[in-house]
Amino acid sequence: MTNVVDAASSATTSPAAEASESATPATSATTIASIDEGRQLIDDIDIRIRALVATRKDLSAQVQALRAAAGGPRVEHGRENAIITAWADELGPRGAEIALAVLTLCRGNLP
């Protein structure tokens, strides 16, 4: 199965493609020599995060459409709860807040 993020990087040089270059989180912290270097690294990460969220939003819309076409609900609360739990387990209570924000963004307009 093709990784969507990897597939995007081979097809284009968009921000989504740039995000795919390091979609796997780093396992160790980077040491910086200056504030400017640190800020540039943070800006680069933010670009990749936005690109990944945009890709996630598109995929979520497609899944919602397929689920609705099959007669199911657009939102699957059990899955969303698992996503929130994973973010909270990894990042703590603020991770749950981030997960909720991402899920809300990716849901689109609910009826």
mmCIF file with all atom_site columns, C-alpha atoms in Angstrom, residues 5-107:
data_model
loop_
_atom_site.group_PDB
_atom_site.id
_atom_site.type_symbol
_atom_site.label_atom_id
_atom_site.label_alt_id
_atom_site.label_comp_id
_atom_site.label_asym_id
_atom_site.label_entity_id
_atom_site.label_seq_id
_atom_site.pdbx_PDB_ins_code
_atom_site.Cartn_x
_atom_site.Cartn_y
_atom_site.Cartn_z
_atom_site.occupancy
_atom_site.B_iso_or_equiv
_atom_site.pdbx_formal_charge
_atom_site.auth_seq_id
_atom_site.auth_comp_id
_atom_site.auth_asym_id
_atom_site.auth_atom_id
_atom_site.pdbx_PDB_model_num
ATOM 1   C CA . VAL A 1 5   ? 2.444   11.379 2.173  1.00 0.00 ? 5   VAL A CA 1
ATOM 2   C CA . ASP A 1 6   ? 5.251   9.608  0.298  1.00 0.00 ? 6   ASP A CA 1
ATOM 3   C CA . ALA A 1 7   ? 3.163   9.519  -2.881 1.00 0.00 ? 7   ALA A CA 1
ATOM 4   C CA . ALA A 1 8   ? 2.637   13.276 -2.651 1.00 0.00 ? 8   ALA A CA 1
ATOM 5   C CA . SER A 1 9   ? 6.366   13.909 -2.426 1.00 0.00 ? 9   SER A CA 1
ATOM 6   C CA . SER A 1 10  ? 7.081   12.040 -5.635 1.00 0.00 ? 10  SER A CA 1
ATOM 7   C CA . ALA A 1 11  ? 4.341   13.815 -7.575 1.00 0.00 ? 11  ALA A CA 1
ATOM 8   C CA . THR A 1 12  ? 4.957   17.468 -6.710 1.00 0.00 ? 12  THR A CA 1
ATOM 9   C CA . THR A 1 13  ? 7.070   20.004 -4.899 1.00 0.00 ? 13  THR A CA 1
ATOM 10  C CA . SER A 1 14  ? 4.151   21.534 -3.013 1.00 0.00 ? 14  SER A CA 1
ATOM 11  C CA . PRO A 1 15  ? 4.244   22.133 0.752  1.00 0.00 ? 15  PRO A CA 1
ATOM 12  C CA . ALA A 1 16  ? 2.614   18.711 1.127  1.00 0.00 ? 16  ALA A CA 1
ATOM 13  C CA . ALA A 1 17  ? 5.553   17.197 -0.711 1.00 0.00 ? 17  ALA A CA 1
ATOM 14  C CA . GLU A 1 18  ? 8.003   19.058 1.504  1.00 0.00 ? 18  GLU A CA 1
ATOM 15  C CA . ALA A 1 19  ? 6.136   17.778 4.546  1.00 0.00 ? 19  ALA A CA 1
ATOM 16  C CA . SER A 1 20  ? 6.549   14.204 3.405  1.00 0.00 ? 20  SER A CA 1
ATOM 17  C CA . GLU A 1 21  ? 10.323  14.461 3.415  1.00 0.00 ? 21  GLU A CA 1
ATOM 18  C CA . SER A 1 22  ? 10.329  14.110 7.173  1.00 0.00 ? 22  SER A CA 1
ATOM 19  C CA . ALA A 1 23  ? 6.870   12.873 8.038  1.00 0.00 ? 23  ALA A CA 1
ATOM 20  C CA . THR A 1 24  ? 8.352   10.551 10.644 1.00 0.00 ? 24  THR A CA 1
ATOM 21  C CA . PRO A 1 25  ? 8.908   12.377 13.930 1.00 0.00 ? 25  PRO A CA 1
ATOM 22  C CA . ALA A 1 26  ? 12.490  12.811 15.056 1.00 0.00 ? 26  ALA A CA 1
ATOM 23  C CA . THR A 1 27  ? 13.495  10.572 17.909 1.00 0.00 ? 27  THR A CA 1
ATOM 24  C CA . SER A 1 28  ? 16.031  12.991 19.352 1.00 0.00 ? 28  SER A CA 1
ATOM 25  C CA . ALA A 1 29  ? 16.069  16.724 19.857 1.00 0.00 ? 29  ALA A CA 1
ATOM 26  C CA . THR A 1 30  ? 18.062  18.897 17.501 1.00 0.00 ? 30  THR A CA 1
ATOM 27  C CA . THR A 1 31  ? 20.703  21.120 19.038 1.00 0.00 ? 31  THR A CA 1
ATOM 28  C CA . ILE A 1 32  ? 20.678  24.680 17.731 1.00 0.00 ? 32  ILE A CA 1
ATOM 29  C CA . ALA A 1 33  ? 23.449  27.257 17.787 1.00 0.00 ? 33  ALA A CA 1
ATOM 30  C CA . SER A 1 34  ? 21.332  30.405 17.531 1.00 0.00 ? 34  SER A CA 1
ATOM 31  C CA . ILE A 1 35  ? 17.845  31.799 17.967 1.00 0.00 ? 35  ILE A CA 1
ATOM 32  C CA . ASP A 1 36  ? 17.614  32.445 14.232 1.00 0.00 ? 36  ASP A CA 1
ATOM 33  C CA . GLU A 1 37  ? 18.506  28.842 13.460 1.00 0.00 ? 37  GLU A CA 1
ATOM 34  C CA . GLY A 1 38  ? 15.931  27.608 15.955 1.00 0.00 ? 38  GLY A CA 1
ATOM 35  C CA . ARG A 1 39  ? 13.259  29.886 14.539 1.00 0.00 ? 39  ARG A CA 1
ATOM 36  C CA . GLN A 1 40  ? 14.000  28.716 10.997 1.00 0.00 ? 40  GLN A CA 1
ATOM 37  C CA . LEU A 1 41  ? 13.708  25.085 12.059 1.00 0.00 ? 41  LEU A CA 1
ATOM 38  C CA . ILE A 1 42  ? 10.402  25.846 13.806 1.00 0.00 ? 42  ILE A CA 1
ATOM 39  C CA . ASP A 1 43  ? 9.113   27.672 10.701 1.00 0.00 ? 43  ASP A CA 1
ATOM 40  C CA . ASP A 1 44  ? 10.070  24.672 8.554  1.00 0.00 ? 44  ASP A CA 1
ATOM 41  C CA . ILE A 1 45  ? 8.230   22.320 10.906 1.00 0.00 ? 45  ILE A CA 1
ATOM 42  C CA . ASP A 1 46  ? 5.154   24.569 10.854 1.00 0.00 ? 46  ASP A CA 1
ATOM 43  C CA . ILE A 1 47  ? 5.124   24.467 7.037  1.00 0.00 ? 47  ILE A CA 1
ATOM 44  C CA . ARG A 1 48  ? 5.241   20.665 7.115  1.00 0.00 ? 48  ARG A CA 1
ATOM 45  C CA . ILE A 1 49  ? 2.530   20.455 9.791  1.00 0.00 ? 49  ILE A CA 1
ATOM 46  C CA . ARG A 1 50  ? 0.191   22.696 7.764  1.00 0.00 ? 50  ARG A CA 1
ATOM 47  C CA . ALA A 1 51  ? 0.801   20.632 4.642  1.00 0.00 ? 51  ALA A CA 1
ATOM 48  C CA . LEU A 1 52  ? 0.099   17.383 6.498  1.00 0.00 ? 52  LEU A CA 1
ATOM 49  C CA . VAL A 1 53  ? -3.076  18.796 8.038  1.00 0.00 ? 53  VAL A CA 1
ATOM 50  C CA . ALA A 1 54  ? -4.251  19.929 4.584  1.00 0.00 ? 54  ALA A CA 1
ATOM 51  C CA . THR A 1 55  ? -3.632  16.404 3.255  1.00 0.00 ? 55  THR A CA 1
ATOM 52  C CA . ARG A 1 56  ? -5.442  14.920 6.256  1.00 0.00 ? 56  ARG A CA 1
ATOM 53  C CA . LYS A 1 57  ? -8.385  17.269 5.681  1.00 0.00 ? 57  LYS A CA 1
ATOM 54  C CA . ASP A 1 58  ? -8.687  16.145 2.062  1.00 0.00 ? 58  ASP A CA 1
ATOM 55  C CA . LEU A 1 59  ? -8.479  12.457 2.971  1.00 0.00 ? 59  LEU A CA 1
ATOM 56  C CA . SER A 1 60  ? -11.021 12.921 5.745  1.00 0.00 ? 60  SER A CA 1
ATOM 57  C CA . ALA A 1 61  ? -13.468 14.516 3.301  1.00 0.00 ? 61  ALA A CA 1
ATOM 58  C CA . GLN A 1 62  ? -13.058 11.547 0.963  1.00 0.00 ? 62  GLN A CA 1
ATOM 59  C CA . VAL A 1 63  ? -13.612 9.021  3.773  1.00 0.00 ? 63  VAL A CA 1
ATOM 60  C CA . GLN A 1 64  ? -16.692 10.933 4.951  1.00 0.00 ? 64  GLN A CA 1
ATOM 61  C CA . ALA A 1 65  ? -18.118 10.946 1.413  1.00 0.00 ? 65  ALA A CA 1
ATOM 62  C CA . LEU A 1 66  ? -17.503 7.210  0.992  1.00 0.00 ? 66  LEU A CA 1
ATOM 63  C CA . ARG A 1 67  ? -19.028 6.436  4.374  1.00 0.00 ? 67  ARG A CA 1
ATOM 64  C CA . ALA A 1 68  ? -22.107 8.583  3.605  1.00 0.00 ? 68  ALA A CA 1
ATOM 65  C CA . ALA A 1 69  ? -22.484 6.953  0.164  1.00 0.00 ? 69  ALA A CA 1
ATOM 66  C CA . ALA A 1 70  ? -22.517 3.559  1.892  1.00 0.00 ? 70  ALA A CA 1
ATOM 67  C CA . GLY A 1 71  ? -25.302 4.750  4.186  1.00 0.00 ? 71  GLY A CA 1
ATOM 68  C CA . GLY A 1 72  ? -23.153 5.304  7.243  1.00 0.00 ? 72  GLY A CA 1
ATOM 69  C CA . PRO A 1 73  ? -22.614 8.399  9.364  1.00 0.00 ? 73  PRO A CA 1
ATOM 70  C CA . ARG A 1 74  ? -20.075 11.022 8.297  1.00 0.00 ? 74  ARG A CA 1
ATOM 71  C CA . VAL A 1 75  ? -18.439 10.961 11.714 1.00 0.00 ? 75  VAL A CA 1
ATOM 72  C CA . GLU A 1 76  ? -17.394 7.822  13.574 1.00 0.00 ? 76  GLU A CA 1
ATOM 73  C CA . HIS A 1 77  ? -17.146 8.837  17.224 1.00 0.00 ? 77  HIS A CA 1
ATOM 74  C CA . GLY A 1 78  ? -15.344 5.682  18.368 1.00 0.00 ? 78  GLY A CA 1
ATOM 75  C CA . ARG A 1 79  ? -12.550 6.335  15.885 1.00 0.00 ? 79  ARG A CA 1
ATOM 76  C CA . GLU A 1 80  ? -12.356 9.990  16.883 1.00 0.00 ? 80  GLU A CA 1
ATOM 77  C CA . ASN A 1 81  ? -12.069 8.986  20.546 1.00 0.00 ? 81  ASN A CA 1
ATOM 78  C CA . ALA A 1 82  ? -9.179  6.656  19.672 1.00 0.00 ? 82  ALA A CA 1
ATOM 79  C CA . ILE A 1 83  ? -7.441  9.491  17.810 1.00 0.00 ? 83  ILE A CA 1
ATOM 80  C CA . ILE A 1 84  ? -7.876  11.879 20.755 1.00 0.00 ? 84  ILE A CA 1
ATOM 81  C CA . THR A 1 85  ? -6.545  9.230  23.145 1.00 0.00 ? 85  THR A CA 1
ATOM 82  C CA . ALA A 1 86  ? -3.468  8.627  20.977 1.00 0.00 ? 86  ALA A CA 1
ATOM 83  C CA . TRP A 1 87  ? -2.661  12.350 20.867 1.00 0.00 ? 87  TRP A CA 1
ATOM 84  C CA . ALA A 1 88  ? -3.184  12.664 24.632 1.00 0.00 ? 88  ALA A CA 1
ATOM 85  C CA . ASP A 1 89  ? -1.024  9.615  25.325 1.00 0.00 ? 89  ASP A CA 1
ATOM 86  C CA . GLU A 1 90  ? 1.786   11.049 23.188 1.00 0.00 ? 90  GLU A CA 1
ATOM 87  C CA . LEU A 1 91  ? 1.570   14.734 24.136 1.00 0.00 ? 91  LEU A CA 1
ATOM 88  C CA . GLY A 1 92  ? -0.484  14.986 27.319 1.00 0.00 ? 92  GLY A CA 1
ATOM 89  C CA . PRO A 1 93  ? -3.694  16.969 27.865 1.00 0.00 ? 93  PRO A CA 1
ATOM 90  C CA . ARG A 1 94  ? -2.708  19.642 25.339 1.00 0.00 ? 94  ARG A CA 1
ATOM 91  C CA . GLY A 1 95  ? -2.313  16.865 22.782 1.00 0.00 ? 95  GLY A CA 1
ATOM 92  C CA . ALA A 1 96  ? -5.996  16.075 23.236 1.00 0.00 ? 96  ALA A CA 1
ATOM 93  C CA . GLU A 1 97  ? -6.786  19.728 22.531 1.00 0.00 ? 97  GLU A CA 1
ATOM 94  C CA . ILE A 1 98  ? -4.735  19.604 19.335 1.00 0.00 ? 98  ILE A CA 1
ATOM 95  C CA . ALA A 1 99  ? -6.496  16.402 18.269 1.00 0.00 ? 99  ALA A CA 1
ATOM 96  C CA . LEU A 1 100 ? -9.889  18.000 18.839 1.00 0.00 ? 100 LEU A CA 1
ATOM 97  C CA . ALA A 1 101 ? -8.868  21.028 16.767 1.00 0.00 ? 101 ALA A CA 1
ATOM 98  C CA . VAL A 1 102 ? -7.597  18.838 13.912 1.00 0.00 ? 102 VAL A CA 1
ATOM 99  C CA . LEU A 1 103 ? -10.718 16.662 13.991 1.00 0.00 ? 103 LEU A CA 1
ATOM 100 C CA . THR A 1 104 ? -12.971 19.724 13.978 1.00 0.00 ? 104 THR A CA 1
ATOM 101 C CA . LEU A 1 105 ? -11.082 21.215 11.052 1.00 0.00 ? 105 LEU A CA 1
ATOM 102 C CA . CYS A 1 106 ? -11.195 17.949 9.103  1.00 0.00 ? 106 CYS A CA 1
ATOM 103 C CA . ARG A 1 107 ? -14.880 17.255 9.706  1.00 0.00 ? 107 ARG A CA 1
#
